[in-house]
Short mmCIF file of C-alpha atoms and ligand atoms in Angstrom, two decimals:
data_model
loop_
_atom_site.label_atom_id
_atom_site.label_comp_id
_atom_site.label_asym_id
_atom_site.label_seq_id
_atom_site.Cartn_x
_atom_site.Cartn_y
_atom_site.Cartn_z
CA MET A 4 124.03 -24.50 7.29
CA SER A 5 120.35 -24.24 6.45
CA ILE A 6 118.86 -24.73 3.02
CA ILE A 7 118.26 -21.00 2.77
CA GLU A 8 121.89 -20.20 3.61
CA ASN A 9 123.12 -22.78 1.11
CA LEU A 10 120.80 -21.41 -1.54
CA ASN A 11 121.97 -17.85 -1.01
CA LEU A 12 125.59 -18.96 -1.22
CA VAL A 13 124.98 -20.81 -4.49
CA ARG A 14 123.06 -17.84 -5.91
CA LYS A 15 126.02 -15.55 -5.19
CA GLY A 16 128.18 -17.64 -7.52
CA ILE A 17 125.70 -17.59 -10.39
CA PRO A 18 125.20 -14.62 -12.73
CA ASN A 19 121.62 -13.33 -13.07
CA GLU A 20 121.25 -14.57 -16.62
CA VAL A 21 122.04 -18.17 -15.64
CA LYS A 22 119.01 -20.14 -14.45
CA LEU A 23 119.35 -22.15 -11.25
CA VAL A 24 117.47 -25.44 -11.12
CA ALA A 25 117.34 -26.63 -7.50
CA VAL A 26 117.62 -30.42 -7.73
CA SER A 27 115.32 -31.77 -5.03
CA LYS A 28 115.36 -35.49 -5.87
CA THR A 29 114.92 -37.73 -2.80
CA LYS A 30 114.20 -34.64 -0.65
CA PRO A 31 110.95 -34.24 1.29
CA ASN A 32 108.38 -31.55 0.53
CA GLU A 33 109.48 -29.59 3.62
CA ALA A 34 112.95 -29.07 2.12
CA ILE A 35 111.42 -27.80 -1.12
CA GLU A 36 109.08 -25.52 0.80
CA GLU A 37 112.04 -24.02 2.62
CA ALA A 38 113.75 -23.18 -0.66
CA TYR A 39 110.41 -21.94 -2.00
CA ARG A 40 110.08 -19.52 0.90
CA ALA A 41 113.52 -18.18 -0.03
CA GLY A 42 112.16 -17.38 -3.48
CA GLN A 43 113.26 -20.44 -5.44
CA ARG A 44 110.67 -21.39 -8.07
CA VAL A 45 112.53 -23.83 -10.34
CA PHE A 46 113.08 -27.40 -9.16
CA GLY A 47 114.47 -30.49 -10.87
CA GLU A 48 113.71 -34.16 -10.29
CA ASN A 49 114.91 -37.35 -11.95
CA LYS A 50 112.04 -39.78 -11.31
CA PRO A 51 108.69 -39.22 -13.04
CA GLN A 52 106.54 -40.57 -10.19
CA GLU A 53 108.34 -38.53 -7.54
CA LEU A 54 108.11 -35.46 -9.76
CA THR A 55 104.37 -35.96 -10.24
CA GLN A 56 103.77 -36.46 -6.53
CA LYS A 57 105.64 -33.27 -5.67
CA TRP A 58 103.84 -31.30 -8.39
CA ASN A 59 100.57 -32.48 -6.83
CA ASP A 60 101.55 -31.56 -3.29
CA LEU A 61 103.38 -28.27 -3.73
CA PRO A 62 102.52 -24.71 -4.90
CA LYS A 63 101.42 -24.49 -8.50
CA ASP A 64 103.74 -21.64 -9.46
CA ILE A 65 106.74 -23.98 -9.23
CA GLU A 66 108.44 -24.69 -12.56
CA TRP A 67 109.28 -28.41 -12.62
CA HIS A 68 112.16 -29.73 -14.70
CA MET A 69 112.75 -33.38 -15.56
CA ILE A 70 116.51 -33.90 -15.48
CA GLY A 71 117.00 -37.68 -15.33
CA HIS A 72 116.75 -40.51 -17.80
CA LEU A 73 113.14 -40.81 -18.95
CA GLN A 74 111.52 -44.06 -20.06
CA THR A 75 108.91 -43.71 -22.79
CA ASN A 76 106.21 -45.40 -20.70
CA LYS A 77 106.62 -42.76 -17.96
CA VAL A 78 106.22 -39.67 -20.13
CA LYS A 79 102.45 -39.64 -19.63
CA TYR A 80 102.82 -38.84 -15.92
CA ILE A 81 104.73 -35.61 -16.43
CA ALA A 82 103.33 -34.40 -19.78
CA PRO A 83 100.47 -32.43 -18.17
CA PHE A 84 102.73 -30.05 -16.24
CA VAL A 85 106.48 -30.40 -16.86
CA SER A 86 108.21 -27.12 -17.87
CA LEU A 87 111.42 -28.46 -19.37
CA ILE A 88 112.70 -31.95 -20.11
CA HIS A 89 116.52 -31.89 -20.03
CA SER A 90 117.04 -35.54 -20.85
CA VAL A 91 115.84 -36.21 -24.39
CA ASP A 92 118.30 -38.86 -25.52
CA SER A 93 116.58 -40.51 -28.49
CA PRO A 94 114.23 -39.68 -31.39
CA LYS A 95 111.85 -42.30 -30.04
CA LEU A 96 111.56 -40.57 -26.67
CA LEU A 97 111.00 -37.23 -28.37
CA ALA A 98 108.17 -38.71 -30.46
CA VAL A 99 106.48 -40.03 -27.32
CA ILE A 100 106.82 -36.67 -25.56
CA ASP A 101 105.24 -35.04 -28.62
CA LYS A 102 102.31 -37.46 -28.54
CA GLU A 103 101.68 -37.08 -24.80
CA ALA A 104 102.04 -33.28 -24.97
CA ALA A 105 99.45 -33.22 -27.76
CA LYS A 106 97.02 -35.21 -25.61
CA ASN A 107 97.35 -32.46 -23.01
CA GLY A 108 97.06 -29.63 -25.52
CA ARG A 109 100.59 -28.48 -24.67
CA VAL A 110 103.90 -27.73 -26.33
CA VAL A 111 106.67 -29.06 -24.09
CA ASP A 112 110.14 -27.50 -24.09
CA CYS A 113 113.00 -30.02 -24.37
CA LEU A 114 116.78 -30.22 -24.49
CA PHE A 115 118.84 -32.72 -26.43
CA GLN A 116 120.97 -34.58 -23.90
CA MET A 117 124.44 -34.96 -25.40
CA HIS A 118 126.92 -37.62 -24.39
CA ILE A 119 130.06 -35.65 -23.46
CA ALA A 120 131.55 -37.72 -20.63
CA GLU A 121 134.16 -40.41 -20.83
CA GLU A 122 131.97 -42.90 -18.98
CA GLU A 123 130.02 -45.34 -21.11
CA THR A 124 127.08 -45.30 -18.76
CA LYS A 125 125.85 -41.74 -19.24
CA PHE A 126 122.92 -41.37 -21.58
CA GLY A 127 122.78 -39.01 -24.49
CA PHE A 128 123.11 -38.46 -28.21
CA ASP A 129 126.42 -38.52 -30.04
CA TYR A 130 126.79 -35.60 -32.41
CA ALA A 131 126.58 -37.93 -35.41
CA ASP A 132 123.28 -39.48 -34.27
CA LEU A 133 121.77 -36.12 -33.51
CA SER A 134 122.75 -34.58 -36.83
CA GLU A 135 121.36 -37.61 -38.64
CA PHE A 136 118.05 -37.07 -36.84
CA LEU A 137 118.05 -33.33 -37.56
CA GLU A 138 118.92 -33.93 -41.24
CA SER A 139 116.00 -36.33 -41.57
CA GLY A 140 113.44 -33.57 -41.17
CA ALA A 141 111.50 -35.68 -38.66
CA LEU A 142 111.58 -32.91 -36.07
CA ALA A 143 109.34 -30.68 -38.21
CA GLU A 144 106.56 -33.26 -37.86
CA LEU A 145 106.58 -32.97 -34.08
CA ARG A 146 104.29 -30.03 -33.35
CA ASN A 147 104.01 -30.44 -29.59
CA VAL A 148 107.67 -30.28 -28.60
CA ARG A 149 109.95 -27.28 -28.84
CA MET A 150 113.70 -27.82 -28.76
CA VAL A 151 115.36 -25.07 -26.73
CA GLY A 152 118.95 -26.30 -26.45
CA VAL A 153 121.26 -29.01 -25.14
CA MET A 154 122.18 -30.64 -21.84
CA GLY A 155 125.22 -32.63 -20.76
CA MET A 156 126.97 -34.15 -17.78
CA ALA A 157 130.73 -34.15 -17.38
CA THR A 158 132.76 -37.16 -16.29
CA PHE A 159 132.74 -37.80 -12.54
CA THR A 160 136.36 -36.89 -11.83
CA ASP A 161 138.51 -34.52 -9.78
CA ASN A 162 140.33 -33.51 -12.96
CA GLN A 163 139.00 -29.98 -13.48
CA GLU A 164 140.75 -29.58 -16.80
CA GLN A 165 138.92 -32.56 -18.16
CA VAL A 166 135.57 -31.31 -16.83
CA SER A 167 136.16 -27.88 -18.37
CA TYR A 168 137.16 -29.48 -21.63
CA GLU A 169 133.95 -31.51 -21.72
CA PHE A 170 131.81 -28.43 -21.02
CA ARG A 171 133.67 -26.51 -23.74
CA HIS A 172 132.94 -29.39 -26.07
CA LEU A 173 129.21 -29.21 -25.25
CA LYS A 174 129.22 -25.48 -25.99
CA GLU A 175 130.85 -26.22 -29.36
CA ILE A 176 128.21 -28.83 -30.13
CA PHE A 177 125.50 -26.32 -29.20
CA THR A 178 127.01 -23.67 -31.49
CA LYS A 179 127.29 -26.07 -34.40
CA ILE A 180 123.72 -27.35 -34.02
CA LYS A 181 122.43 -23.81 -33.59
CA GLN A 182 124.15 -22.64 -36.78
CA ARG A 183 123.12 -25.61 -38.89
CA TYR A 184 119.59 -26.33 -37.75
CA PHE A 185 118.23 -23.60 -35.48
CA ALA A 186 119.84 -20.43 -36.85
CA GLY A 187 116.55 -18.53 -37.10
CA ASP A 188 115.09 -19.91 -33.90
CA ALA A 189 115.47 -17.55 -30.95
CA HIS A 190 114.18 -20.19 -28.53
CA PHE A 191 117.11 -22.53 -29.17
CA LYS A 192 119.53 -20.90 -26.73
CA GLU A 193 120.01 -23.04 -23.62
CA ILE A 194 123.04 -25.02 -22.48
CA SER A 195 122.22 -26.98 -19.34
CA MET A 196 125.50 -27.95 -17.69
CA GLY A 197 126.97 -27.78 -14.22
CA MET A 198 126.11 -29.51 -10.92
CA SER A 199 127.13 -28.92 -7.29
CA ASP A 200 130.79 -29.80 -7.83
CA ASP A 201 131.31 -28.14 -11.19
CA TYR A 202 128.80 -25.34 -11.80
CA SER A 203 131.47 -22.63 -11.62
CA LEU A 204 133.48 -24.39 -14.33
CA ALA A 205 130.31 -24.81 -16.39
CA ILE A 206 129.39 -21.13 -16.10
CA ALA A 207 132.90 -20.18 -17.21
CA GLU A 208 132.33 -22.31 -20.33
CA GLY A 209 128.98 -20.75 -21.19
CA SER A 210 126.31 -22.61 -19.24
CA THR A 211 122.87 -20.96 -19.24
CA ILE A 212 121.21 -23.42 -16.81
CA VAL A 213 122.86 -25.11 -13.81
CA ARG A 214 121.33 -28.07 -11.97
CA VAL A 215 122.41 -27.94 -8.33
CA GLY A 216 121.28 -30.46 -5.70
CA SER A 217 123.54 -31.38 -2.80
CA ALA A 218 125.11 -27.91 -2.47
CA ILE A 219 121.61 -26.64 -1.62
CA PHE A 220 119.90 -29.55 0.11
CA GLY A 221 122.86 -31.41 1.55
CA GLY A 222 123.66 -35.06 0.83
CA ARG A 223 120.94 -37.16 -0.69
CA VAL A 224 118.71 -39.43 1.39
CA TYR A 225 117.99 -42.71 -0.34
CA SER A 226 115.19 -44.77 1.13
CA SER A 227 116.09 -48.32 2.08
CA LYS A 228 113.20 -49.77 0.07
C1 PLP B 9 121.34 -35.32 -9.25
C2 PLP B 9 121.56 -34.56 -10.49
C3 PLP B 9 122.06 -33.25 -10.46
C4 PLP B 9 122.47 -32.55 -9.18
O1 PLP B 9 123.58 -33.18 -8.64
P1 PLP B 9 124.36 -32.53 -7.37
O2 PLP B 9 125.72 -33.08 -7.49
O3 PLP B 9 123.63 -32.99 -6.16
O4 PLP B 9 124.31 -31.06 -7.54
C5 PLP B 9 122.19 -32.58 -11.67
N1 PLP B 9 121.86 -33.16 -12.84
C6 PLP B 9 121.38 -34.41 -12.91
C7 PLP B 9 121.03 -34.99 -14.24
C8 PLP B 9 121.21 -35.16 -11.74
O5 PLP B 9 120.74 -36.41 -11.83
#
């Protein structure tokens, strides 16, 4: 199947109000251009340098999302153009994004990445850490970031019940944070959850943004370097 056929198949399973981020990490520009020609305008990458290179090379009406773990010293590369950072996993990172966004005269939209999986290795806030940060009032000082919701990744497992449970948990976290800290803020409304293997489960649990890579572009190509 071609990228366009894959894309159309994925789109059929996603309601209009759910945003599809086409995850193009490791894929060449030609693959992105093919999806672009089929109307796709939102792409996600997980490496700042690769993201910056693709932003440089490709049409400027593409909305680029940073979805992977972000080191503070790399924020400067993407601050001039990134549309949404899904992977804010510490107050320190958020402060750096704020500083770099200010240098570019921008306000950058961000999601709090929440740790919902069983695995130890996945990045993200625990609810306790996040509420401590939100209670501290430090967010109000950051004028160049705008928090628009939460993101999470489920455990890598075939157990669909567990995956659904973890997505439900993320939705509950979102609702609690929304009520306590963002009740009057119409922009705080996004729940980024769901990948190629589990986006249908995520949508059933209230996802507003899905991040789909291999179901669109096929398996990933890793360079041998
Ligand atoms: C790679 C990646 C995806 C897409 O994964 P697929 O299984 O290829 O759909 C989604 N989210 C994040 C954070 C990723 O790193």
